[in-house]
Amino acid sequence: MTQRAADPASDDIDVEVLVVGAGVTGIHQLHRATEAGFTTLLLEAGQGVGGVWYWNRYPGARLDSESYTYGYLFSKELFEGWEWQERFAGQAENERYFNYAVDRLGLRDRIRFGARVTSAVFDEATATWLVRASDGTGTRARYVVAATGVLSAPTFPDVPGREDFTGVAHHTGLWPGEPVDFRGKRVAVVGTGSSGVQVVPAIADEVSSLTVYQRTANWCTPLRNAPLTEGQRARLKAGFPRLRELLHESASGFLHERHERNAFEDSEEERRAFYERVWNSPGFAKVISNYADTLTDEAANADWCAFLAGKIRSIVRDPATAERLVPRDHGWAAKRPPFVTGYYETFNDPKVSLVDLHATPMVRVTEKGIETTDGLREFDIVVWASGFDFGTGALTRMGVRGRGGLALEDYWADGPRTFLGVMSHGFPNFFFPAGPHGAAGNNPRYAEDQVDFVTDALIHMREHGSRVMEVPADTEESWNRMVAELAVHSSFGEHSYFYGANIAGKPRSFLLNPGGRPKLREVISEVLEAKYAGFLTPAAPVEGTQ
């Protein structure tokens, strides 16, 4: 596709709204823009829909948000037409769900698969974006919505020789479509974040040996998954209006109720009994329904951590291994807490061993295995559960160029500069819901507010004859100042991937919105009330015209 002549009055475009990424947010955005009457197209790098649930198909991959709170809530018919099988759906069920949603909403013909975006360049003269993809196509669009997600740019440890390994090696975020045969194999799992702690117990029974390479221990607690009964599914459908209302009102996007009491308002005996109930609660209830001051009072947090450390020591029979599994560098929820099924119990299997990479750092990968300062271990399979370039990784790899050829990766060189976690100054008509400066919690619930904002903005421009929307620099600066000021009150520490700490050389900048969903909605309301004042600008004229 060749670039057209720069005619600011021309509507010579291929599509009005081009969406990038067929994950939970991209599908929602495609539906909303199509429903609003825009011509639409979605570009997806993979060969199917689902986003993280298409790419992360490793053994044990599973939601830690309740399934029925994670799916779409904008349609009662869509909700009632799907039968969730488990409280926390696994990868295969999630992938089936998103295929169901795409087909039920009639969106599949608007999706081009196998089309990874390689560049997106803004043409100031025509106020359009030329988007090129890996399939050789080029598409000119009025608006680009990059719904690429925060966990879609896999990273590997910076260790020499990784490509020299002659066995089977896969990153959890780039898992093949065909199952990997672990039976009787010597397996290494590198990384003990949310993916690694799911893989380990899922494959332990199949392998001949399993070596877990741990850089940092995490505070893992039981997920408490269970099948959903027919009765539970019927009650969920009957209660859909109230369910949707509660999730819409929830700051975190969960149904878990907040606990009102502080930790030391209870006696030690009462706290231990309460902690047992929390330990046995599902998923994020351990964060939300814990003592009210667990995330804000150091002593309360330490008290809960002491209880968790006792649990680890009571489960893992080898004292030395148990001590290596107890975190030393952070408290509860200073990093995203993983939720597990049988993780600690796995280390009681004699064929499972734990390598502490702080004590014995990784030196290199060889043709046959992994060498640390303690020597070489040979493997048939290496699983890289080494995480993602959170928040900004996918967007800064897209070749995005704004006004004057401004590169997004340069504009964000010291950390993301956004407004609402949706827009950046210098990149008109470019939106990225569910990107950096989103909120911690149940991601689809927060992202749906951003999708609604983007859609309302597009409709406003159409109704008022505007062609370009760009956040003013001072408005963006105000949002980023809020992020910096409130970040110090977040439970997440600077050693978390929410600060980019897992990526060597990445600037330490808070990648979430510490004001959460309430702050997002507050600022959106101000923008809507002001009718986008300062956001709407004319397209640049062609040279020689006025």
Coordinates of C-alpha atoms in Angstrom, one line a residue:
M1 CA 0.0 0.0 0.0
T2 CA 1.5 3.3 -1.0
Q3 CA 1.1 6.5 1.0
R4 CA -1.4 8.9 -0.5
A5 CA -1.0 12.6 -1.3
A6 CA -1.4 14.8 1.7
D7 CA -4.8 16.3 1.4
P8 CA -6.2 17.6 4.7
A9 CA -9.7 17.7 3.4
S10 CA -9.6 14.2 2.1
D11 CA -11.3 11.2 3.8
D12 CA -9.2 8.9 1.6
I13 CA -8.6 6.4 4.4
D14 CA -9.0 2.6 4.6
V15 CA -10.7 2.6 8.0
E16 CA -11.8 5.1 10.6
V17 CA -10.8 3.2 13.7
L18 CA -7.9 0.7 13.6
V19 CA -7.5 -1.4 16.8
V20 CA -4.3 -3.3 17.6
G21 CA -4.6 -6.4 19.7
A22 CA -7.4 -9.0 20.0
G23 CA -7.2 -9.4 23.8
V24 CA -9.9 -8.5 26.3
T25 CA -9.6 -4.8 25.7
G26 CA -9.1 -4.8 22.0
I27 CA -12.2 -6.9 21.4
H28 CA -14.2 -4.6 23.6
Q29 CA -12.9 -1.6 21.8
L30 CA -13.6 -3.1 18.4
H31 CA -17.2 -3.8 19.5
R32 CA -17.8 -0.4 20.9
A33 CA -16.4 1.5 17.8
T34 CA -18.3 -0.8 15.4
E35 CA -21.5 -0.4 17.4
A36 CA -21.0 3.4 17.3
G37 CA -21.1 3.2 13.5
F38 CA -17.4 3.7 12.7
T39 CA -15.6 1.7 10.0
T40 CA -13.3 -0.6 11.9
L41 CA -10.4 -3.1 11.6
L42 CA -8.4 -4.9 14.2
L43 CA -4.8 -6.1 13.6
E44 CA -3.6 -9.1 15.6
A45 CA -0.1 -10.6 15.6
G46 CA -1.3 -14.1 16.5
Q47 CA -3.6 -16.5 14.6
G48 CA -6.4 -16.3 17.1
V49 CA -8.1 -14.1 19.6
G50 CA -7.7 -13.9 23.4
G51 CA -4.5 -11.8 23.9
V52 CA -2.6 -13.2 26.9
W53 CA -4.9 -16.3 26.7
Y54 CA -3.8 -17.0 23.2
W55 CA -0.1 -16.6 23.9
N56 CA 0.2 -17.9 27.4
R57 CA -1.0 -21.5 26.9
Y58 CA 1.6 -23.1 29.2
P59 CA 0.6 -25.9 31.7
G60 CA -1.2 -24.4 34.7
A61 CA -2.1 -21.0 33.1
R62 CA -5.1 -19.7 34.9
L63 CA -7.0 -16.6 35.9
D64 CA -6.7 -15.3 39.5
S65 CA -9.7 -13.1 39.0
E66 CA -13.0 -14.9 39.3
S67 CA -14.1 -15.9 35.8
Y68 CA -17.5 -14.3 35.9
T69 CA -16.0 -10.9 37.0
Y70 CA -13.3 -11.0 34.3
G71 CA -15.6 -11.5 31.3
Y72 CA -17.6 -8.8 29.5
L73 CA -20.5 -7.2 31.3
F74 CA -21.8 -4.8 28.7
S75 CA -24.3 -7.3 27.4
K76 CA -26.7 -9.4 29.5
E77 CA -27.2 -11.7 26.5
L78 CA -23.5 -12.3 26.1
F79 CA -23.1 -13.0 29.8
E80 CA -26.0 -15.4 29.9
G81 CA -24.9 -17.2 26.7
W82 CA -21.6 -18.5 28.3
E83 CA -21.3 -21.2 30.9
W84 CA -18.2 -20.7 33.1
Q85 CA -16.9 -24.0 34.3
E86 CA -14.6 -23.0 37.1
R87 CA -14.3 -20.2 39.6
F88 CA -10.9 -19.3 38.1
A89 CA -10.9 -20.4 34.4
G90 CA -7.9 -22.0 32.8
Q91 CA -6.2 -20.9 29.6
A92 CA -8.3 -23.1 27.3
E93 CA -11.6 -22.0 28.8
N94 CA -10.6 -18.3 28.5
E95 CA -9.5 -18.7 24.9
R96 CA -12.9 -20.4 24.1
Y97 CA -14.7 -17.6 25.8
F98 CA -13.1 -14.9 23.7
N99 CA -13.8 -16.8 20.5
Y100 CA -17.4 -17.1 21.7
A101 CA -17.5 -13.4 22.3
V102 CA -16.0 -12.4 18.9
D103 CA -18.4 -14.7 17.0
R104 CA -21.5 -13.7 19.1
L105 CA -20.7 -10.0 18.5
G106 CA -20.1 -10.6 14.8
L107 CA -16.5 -9.2 14.9
R108 CA -14.4 -12.0 13.3
D109 CA -14.6 -10.5 9.7
R110 CA -13.1 -7.3 11.1
I111 CA -10.0 -9.0 12.4
R112 CA -6.8 -9.6 10.4
F113 CA -4.7 -12.3 12.0
G114 CA -0.9 -12.7 11.6
A115 CA -0.5 -9.0 11.3
R116 CA 2.0 -7.7 13.9
V117 CA 2.3 -3.9 13.7
T118 CA 5.8 -2.9 12.7
S119 CA 5.2 0.9 12.4
A120 CA 2.5 3.5 13.0
V121 CA 3.3 6.9 11.6
F122 CA 1.2 10.0 12.0
D123 CA 0.8 12.2 8.9
E124 CA 0.2 15.7 10.1
A125 CA -1.1 17.0 6.8
T126 CA -3.9 14.5 6.6
A127 CA -4.3 13.9 10.3
T128 CA -4.2 10.1 9.7
W129 CA -2.0 7.2 10.7
L130 CA -0.3 4.9 8.3
V131 CA 0.0 1.5 10.0
R132 CA 2.2 -1.2 8.5
A133 CA 2.2 -4.8 9.6
S134 CA 4.3 -7.9 9.3
D135 CA 2.0 -9.4 6.7
G136 CA 3.1 -6.7 4.3
T137 CA 0.0 -4.6 4.5
G138 CA -0.4 -0.9 5.1
T139 CA -3.6 0.6 6.5
R140 CA -4.4 4.3 6.7
A141 CA -6.7 5.1 9.6
R142 CA -8.1 8.2 11.2
Y143 CA -7.7 6.8 14.7
V144 CA -5.5 4.1 16.2
V145 CA -6.3 2.3 19.4
A146 CA -3.4 0.2 20.6
A147 CA -4.9 -2.3 23.0
T148 CA -1.7 -4.2 23.2
G149 CA -1.9 -4.9 27.0
V150 CA 0.6 -4.7 29.8
L151 CA 1.8 -8.3 29.7
S152 CA 2.5 -8.9 26.0
A153 CA 6.2 -8.2 25.5
P154 CA 8.0 -11.3 26.9
T155 CA 11.6 -10.9 28.3
F156 CA 14.5 -13.2 28.8
P157 CA 17.3 -13.1 31.4
D158 CA 20.4 -11.4 30.1
V159 CA 22.6 -14.5 30.2
P160 CA 25.1 -15.6 27.5
G161 CA 24.4 -18.7 25.5
R162 CA 20.7 -18.9 25.7
E163 CA 20.4 -19.5 21.9
D164 CA 23.0 -22.3 22.1
F165 CA 20.8 -24.7 24.0
T166 CA 19.9 -27.6 21.8
G167 CA 17.0 -29.0 23.8
V168 CA 13.4 -27.7 23.9
A169 CA 13.0 -24.1 25.2
H170 CA 9.9 -22.0 25.5
H171 CA 8.9 -18.8 27.2
T172 CA 5.6 -19.0 29.0
G173 CA 4.4 -16.0 27.1
L174 CA 5.2 -17.5 23.7
W175 CA 4.0 -21.0 24.3
P176 CA 3.5 -23.2 21.2
G177 CA 0.0 -24.3 20.1
E178 CA 0.9 -28.0 20.3
P179 CA 1.4 -29.5 23.8
V180 CA 4.9 -29.9 25.1
D181 CA 5.7 -33.5 26.1
F182 CA 7.3 -33.4 29.6
R183 CA 7.1 -37.1 30.3
G184 CA 10.4 -38.4 31.7
K185 CA 12.2 -35.3 30.8
R186 CA 14.8 -33.3 32.8
V187 CA 13.2 -29.9 33.1
A188 CA 14.3 -26.4 34.3
V189 CA 11.9 -23.7 35.1
V190 CA 13.6 -20.2 35.3
G191 CA 11.5 -17.7 37.2
T192 CA 9.1 -17.9 40.1
G193 CA 6.7 -15.1 39.4
S194 CA 3.0 -15.6 38.5
S195 CA 3.7 -17.9 35.5
G196 CA 6.5 -19.9 37.0
V197 CA 4.6 -20.8 40.2
Q198 CA 1.7 -22.1 38.0
V199 CA 4.0 -24.2 35.7
V200 CA 5.9 -25.9 38.5
P201 CA 3.1 -28.0 40.1
A202 CA 1.4 -28.5 36.8
I203 CA 4.3 -30.5 35.3
A204 CA 6.0 -32.0 38.4
D205 CA 4.2 -35.4 38.2
E206 CA 5.3 -35.9 34.5
V207 CA 9.0 -35.1 34.6
S208 CA 12.0 -37.2 35.7
S209 CA 13.5 -34.2 37.4
L210 CA 12.5 -30.5 37.9
T211 CA 14.9 -27.8 38.8
V212 CA 13.4 -24.4 39.8
Y213 CA 15.7 -21.4 39.4
Q214 CA 14.5 -18.6 41.7
R215 CA 15.9 -15.1 41.7
T216 CA 13.4 -13.7 44.3
A217 CA 11.0 -15.6 46.5
N218 CA 7.4 -14.4 46.4
W219 CA 4.6 -14.5 49.0
C220 CA 2.4 -17.2 47.3
T221 CA -1.0 -18.1 48.8
P222 CA -3.6 -20.6 47.7
L223 CA -5.8 -19.8 44.7
R224 CA -8.7 -22.0 46.0
N225 CA -10.1 -22.8 42.6
A226 CA -13.2 -25.0 42.3
P227 CA -15.8 -26.1 39.7
L228 CA -18.9 -23.9 39.4
T229 CA -22.1 -25.9 39.9
E230 CA -25.2 -25.6 37.8
G231 CA -26.8 -23.9 40.8
Q232 CA -24.0 -21.3 41.1
R233 CA -24.2 -20.5 37.4
A234 CA -28.0 -20.1 37.5
R235 CA -27.6 -17.7 40.5
L236 CA -24.9 -15.7 38.6
K237 CA -27.2 -15.3 35.6
A238 CA -30.2 -14.4 37.7
G239 CA -28.2 -11.9 39.6
F240 CA -26.5 -10.4 36.6
P241 CA -27.9 -6.8 37.0
R242 CA -26.7 -6.6 40.7
L243 CA -23.4 -8.3 39.8
R244 CA -22.7 -5.7 37.1
E245 CA -23.7 -2.9 39.4
L246 CA -21.3 -4.1 42.2
L247 CA -18.4 -4.6 39.9
H248 CA -19.0 -1.2 38.3
E249 CA -19.0 0.4 41.8
S250 CA -15.9 -1.5 43.0
A251 CA -12.7 0.4 43.1
S252 CA -10.7 -2.8 42.4
G253 CA -13.1 -4.5 40.0
F254 CA -13.7 -7.4 42.4
L255 CA -16.7 -8.6 44.5
H256 CA -14.6 -9.2 47.6
E257 CA -15.7 -7.0 50.5
R258 CA -13.3 -4.9 52.4
H259 CA -12.6 -5.7 56.1
E260 CA -13.2 -2.8 58.4
R261 CA -11.0 -3.7 61.4
N262 CA -7.3 -3.0 61.7
A263 CA -4.9 -5.8 62.6
F264 CA -4.0 -4.8 66.2
E265 CA -7.6 -4.1 67.2
D266 CA -7.8 -7.9 67.6
S267 CA -5.8 -10.1 70.0
E268 CA -3.1 -12.4 68.8
E269 CA -5.4 -15.4 69.0
E270 CA -8.1 -13.5 67.1
R271 CA -5.6 -12.5 64.4
R272 CA -4.4 -16.1 63.9
A273 CA -8.0 -17.3 63.5
F274 CA -8.7 -14.5 61.1
Y275 CA -5.5 -15.2 59.1
E276 CA -6.6 -18.9 58.7
R277 CA -9.9 -17.7 57.2
V278 CA -8.1 -15.4 54.9
W279 CA -5.6 -18.1 53.9
N280 CA -8.5 -20.3 52.9
S281 CA -10.3 -17.5 51.0
P282 CA -10.2 -17.4 47.2
G283 CA -7.8 -15.3 45.1
F284 CA -7.6 -11.6 45.7
A285 CA -9.8 -11.8 48.8
K286 CA -6.5 -12.2 50.6
V287 CA -5.6 -8.7 49.6
I288 CA -9.0 -6.9 49.7
S289 CA -10.6 -8.7 52.6
N290 CA -7.6 -8.8 54.8
Y291 CA -7.2 -6.4 57.7
A292 CA -7.8 -2.8 56.6
D293 CA -4.3 -1.7 57.4
T294 CA -2.4 -4.7 56.0
L295 CA -1.1 -2.7 53.1
T296 CA -0.5 0.6 54.9
D297 CA 0.9 -0.3 58.4
E298 CA 4.3 -1.9 58.4
A299 CA 3.7 -3.8 61.6
A300 CA 0.4 -5.2 60.4
N301 CA 2.0 -6.3 57.1
A302 CA 4.8 -8.0 59.0
D303 CA 2.3 -9.8 61.2
W304 CA 0.6 -11.3 58.2
C305 CA 3.9 -12.1 56.6
A306 CA 5.0 -14.0 59.7
F307 CA 1.9 -16.1 59.5
L308 CA 2.6 -16.8 55.8
A309 CA 6.2 -17.7 56.6
G310 CA 4.9 -20.2 59.2
K311 CA 2.7 -21.7 56.5
I312 CA 5.6 -22.1 54.1
R313 CA 7.7 -23.8 56.8
S314 CA 4.8 -26.1 57.8
I315 CA 4.2 -27.2 54.2
V316 CA 7.8 -27.6 52.9
R317 CA 9.5 -30.5 54.8
D318 CA 13.1 -29.6 54.1
P319 CA 14.0 -26.7 56.4
A320 CA 16.7 -25.3 54.0
T321 CA 14.4 -25.2 51.0
A322 CA 11.6 -23.7 53.1
E323 CA 13.9 -20.8 54.2
R324 CA 14.8 -20.1 50.6
L325 CA 11.1 -19.9 49.7
V326 CA 10.4 -17.3 52.4
P327 CA 10.8 -13.7 50.9
R328 CA 13.4 -11.5 52.6
D329 CA 13.3 -8.4 50.5
H330 CA 9.7 -7.3 50.5
G331 CA 6.5 -7.5 52.4
W332 CA 3.0 -8.7 51.4
A333 CA 1.8 -7.1 48.1
A334 CA 5.0 -5.1 47.6
K335 CA 5.0 -7.2 44.5
R336 CA 2.0 -8.6 42.7
P337 CA 1.1 -11.6 44.9
P338 CA 0.9 -14.9 43.0
F339 CA -1.9 -17.3 43.8
V340 CA -1.0 -21.0 43.5
T341 CA -2.3 -24.6 43.7
G342 CA 0.2 -27.0 45.3
Y343 CA 3.3 -24.9 44.6
Y344 CA 5.0 -25.3 48.0
E345 CA 3.9 -28.9 48.3
T346 CA 5.8 -29.6 45.0
F347 CA 9.1 -29.1 46.8
N348 CA 8.4 -32.2 49.0
D349 CA 8.9 -34.3 45.8
P350 CA 12.4 -35.7 45.9
K351 CA 12.9 -35.1 42.1
V352 CA 12.2 -31.3 42.5
S353 CA 15.0 -29.0 43.6
L354 CA 15.3 -25.2 44.1
V355 CA 18.3 -23.1 43.0
D356 CA 18.8 -19.8 44.7
L357 CA 20.2 -17.5 42.0
H358 CA 21.3 -15.0 44.6
A359 CA 23.5 -17.6 46.2
T360 CA 24.6 -19.2 43.0
P361 CA 24.1 -16.8 40.0
M362 CA 23.5 -18.0 36.5
V363 CA 26.7 -17.9 34.5
R364 CA 25.7 -19.1 31.1
V365 CA 23.4 -21.4 29.1
T366 CA 25.2 -24.2 27.3
E367 CA 24.2 -26.6 24.5
K368 CA 23.2 -29.1 27.2
G369 CA 21.9 -27.0 30.1
I370 CA 22.3 -24.1 32.6
E371 CA 25.6 -23.3 34.4
T372 CA 25.6 -21.4 37.7
T373 CA 28.6 -20.7 39.9
D374 CA 27.8 -24.0 41.5
G375 CA 28.3 -25.9 38.3
L376 CA 26.4 -27.2 35.2
R377 CA 23.0 -29.0 35.2
E378 CA 21.9 -30.7 32.1
F379 CA 18.3 -30.5 30.8
D380 CA 16.0 -31.7 28.1
I381 CA 13.6 -28.8 28.4
V382 CA 14.0 -25.2 29.7
V383 CA 10.9 -23.2 30.5
W384 CA 11.6 -19.4 30.6
A385 CA 9.1 -18.0 33.1
S386 CA 11.0 -14.8 33.1
G387 CA 8.2 -12.3 32.8
F388 CA 7.3 -9.3 30.6
D389 CA 8.3 -5.8 29.9
F390 CA 5.3 -4.6 31.9
G391 CA 3.2 -1.7 30.8
T392 CA 5.3 0.0 28.0
G393 CA 7.0 -2.9 26.3
A394 CA 4.6 -3.7 23.5
L395 CA 3.9 0.0 22.7
T396 CA 7.5 1.1 22.5
R397 CA 8.2 -1.8 20.1
M398 CA 5.5 -0.8 17.6
G399 CA 7.5 1.9 15.8
V400 CA 5.0 4.6 16.8
R401 CA 5.9 8.1 15.4
G402 CA 3.8 11.1 16.3
R403 CA 4.0 14.8 15.4
G404 CA 7.3 15.7 13.8
G405 CA 8.4 12.1 13.7
L406 CA 8.5 11.9 17.5
A407 CA 9.3 8.3 18.6
L408 CA 7.1 7.0 21.4
E409 CA 10.1 5.1 22.9
D410 CA 12.0 8.4 23.0
Y411 CA 9.1 10.4 24.5
W412 CA 8.9 7.7 27.2
A413 CA 12.6 7.2 27.6
D414 CA 12.4 8.2 31.3
G415 CA 9.1 6.4 31.9
P416 CA 5.6 6.7 30.4
R417 CA 4.1 10.2 30.1
T418 CA 0.3 9.7 29.7
F419 CA -3.1 11.2 30.4
L420 CA -5.5 8.7 32.0
G421 CA -3.2 5.9 30.9
V422 CA -4.9 6.4 27.5
M423 CA -3.2 9.3 25.6
S424 CA 0.2 11.0 25.2
H425 CA 0.9 14.6 24.1
G426 CA 2.5 14.6 20.6
F427 CA 0.5 11.6 19.4
P428 CA -2.8 12.8 18.2
N429 CA -5.7 10.4 17.6
F430 CA -3.6 7.6 19.2
F431 CA -5.1 5.9 22.2
F432 CA -3.8 2.9 24.3
P433 CA -6.4 1.7 26.9
A434 CA -5.2 -0.9 29.3
G435 CA -1.6 0.3 28.9
P436 CA 0.7 2.0 31.3
H437 CA -0.8 4.0 34.2
G438 CA -3.7 1.6 34.5
A439 CA -4.8 0.5 37.9
A440 CA -4.0 -2.6 39.9
G441 CA -6.9 -4.9 40.2
N442 CA -9.2 -6.8 37.9
N443 CA -7.9 -5.4 34.6
P444 CA -11.0 -5.7 32.3
R445 CA -13.1 -3.7 34.8
Y446 CA -10.6 -0.8 34.8
A447 CA -10.0 -1.0 31.0
E448 CA -13.7 -0.9 30.2
D449 CA -13.8 2.7 31.7
Q450 CA -11.0 3.6 29.4
V451 CA -12.7 2.0 26.4
D452 CA -15.8 3.9 27.1
F453 CA -13.8 7.2 27.3
V454 CA -12.1 6.5 24.0
T455 CA -15.4 5.6 22.3
D456 CA -17.1 8.7 23.7
A457 CA -14.2 10.9 22.5
L458 CA -14.5 9.5 18.9
I459 CA -18.2 10.1 18.9
H460 CA -17.7 13.6 20.2
M461 CA -15.3 14.4 17.4
R462 CA -17.6 13.0 14.8
E463 CA -20.6 15.0 16.1
H464 CA -18.6 18.2 16.3
G465 CA -16.7 17.9 13.0
S466 CA -13.3 17.7 14.7
R467 CA -10.6 15.7 13.1
V468 CA -7.8 15.7 15.7
M469 CA -7.7 15.0 19.4
E470 CA -4.5 15.5 21.4
V471 CA -4.0 15.9 25.2
P472 CA -2.6 19.3 26.1
A473 CA 0.9 19.1 27.5
D474 CA 0.0 20.8 30.8
T475 CA -3.0 18.4 31.3
E476 CA -0.7 15.4 30.7
E477 CA 1.9 16.9 33.2
S478 CA -0.8 17.2 35.8
W479 CA -1.8 13.5 35.5
N480 CA 1.9 12.4 35.7
R481 CA 2.4 14.6 38.7
M482 CA -0.5 12.9 40.4
V483 CA 1.0 9.5 39.6
A484 CA 4.4 10.5 41.1
E485 CA 2.9 12.0 44.2
L486 CA 0.6 9.1 45.0
A487 CA 3.0 6.3 44.0
V488 CA 4.8 6.7 47.3
H489 CA 1.6 5.6 49.1
S490 CA 1.3 2.4 47.0
S491 CA 2.1 -0.9 48.6
F492 CA 4.2 -1.8 45.5
G493 CA 7.9 -1.3 46.0
E494 CA 10.5 -0.1 43.6
H495 CA 11.8 -3.7 43.2
S496 CA 8.4 -4.7 41.6
Y497 CA 7.8 -5.0 37.9
F498 CA 5.3 -2.2 38.4
Y499 CA 8.4 0.0 38.5
G500 CA 10.1 -1.9 35.7
A501 CA 12.6 -3.4 38.1
N502 CA 12.7 -6.7 36.2
I503 CA 14.1 -5.1 33.1
A504 CA 17.8 -4.1 33.1
G505 CA 18.2 -0.5 32.1
K506 CA 14.5 0.3 32.2
P507 CA 13.9 3.6 34.1
R508 CA 12.4 3.3 37.5
S509 CA 9.0 4.9 37.0
F510 CA 5.7 3.9 38.5
L511 CA 3.7 2.1 35.7
L512 CA 0.3 2.1 37.4
N513 CA -2.3 4.7 38.3
P514 CA -2.0 4.9 42.1
G515 CA -5.3 6.9 42.3
G516 CA -7.1 3.8 40.9
R517 CA -10.4 3.6 39.3
P518 CA -11.9 6.4 41.4
K519 CA -9.3 8.9 40.2
L520 CA -9.7 7.8 36.6
R521 CA -13.4 8.4 36.7
E522 CA -13.0 11.7 38.5
V523 CA -10.7 13.1 35.8
I524 CA -12.8 11.6 32.9
S525 CA -15.9 13.4 34.4
E526 CA -13.9 16.7 34.4
V527 CA -12.9 16.2 30.7
L528 CA -16.5 15.4 29.7
E529 CA -17.9 18.3 31.6
A530 CA -15.5 20.6 29.9
K531 CA -16.4 19.1 26.5
Y532 CA -12.8 18.2 25.7
A533 CA -11.7 21.8 25.9
G534 CA -8.1 22.1 24.8
F535 CA -8.0 18.6 23.4
L536 CA -9.4 19.3 19.9
T537 CA -7.0 20.8 17.4
P538 CA -7.2 21.3 13.6
A539 CA -5.2 19.2 11.2
A540 CA -2.1 20.9 9.8
P541 CA -2.6 22.5 6.4
V542 CA -0.8 21.3 3.3
E543 CA 2.2 23.5 2.5
G544 CA 1.2 26.5 0.4
T545 CA -2.5 26.5 1.6
Q546 CA -4.2 28.6 4.3

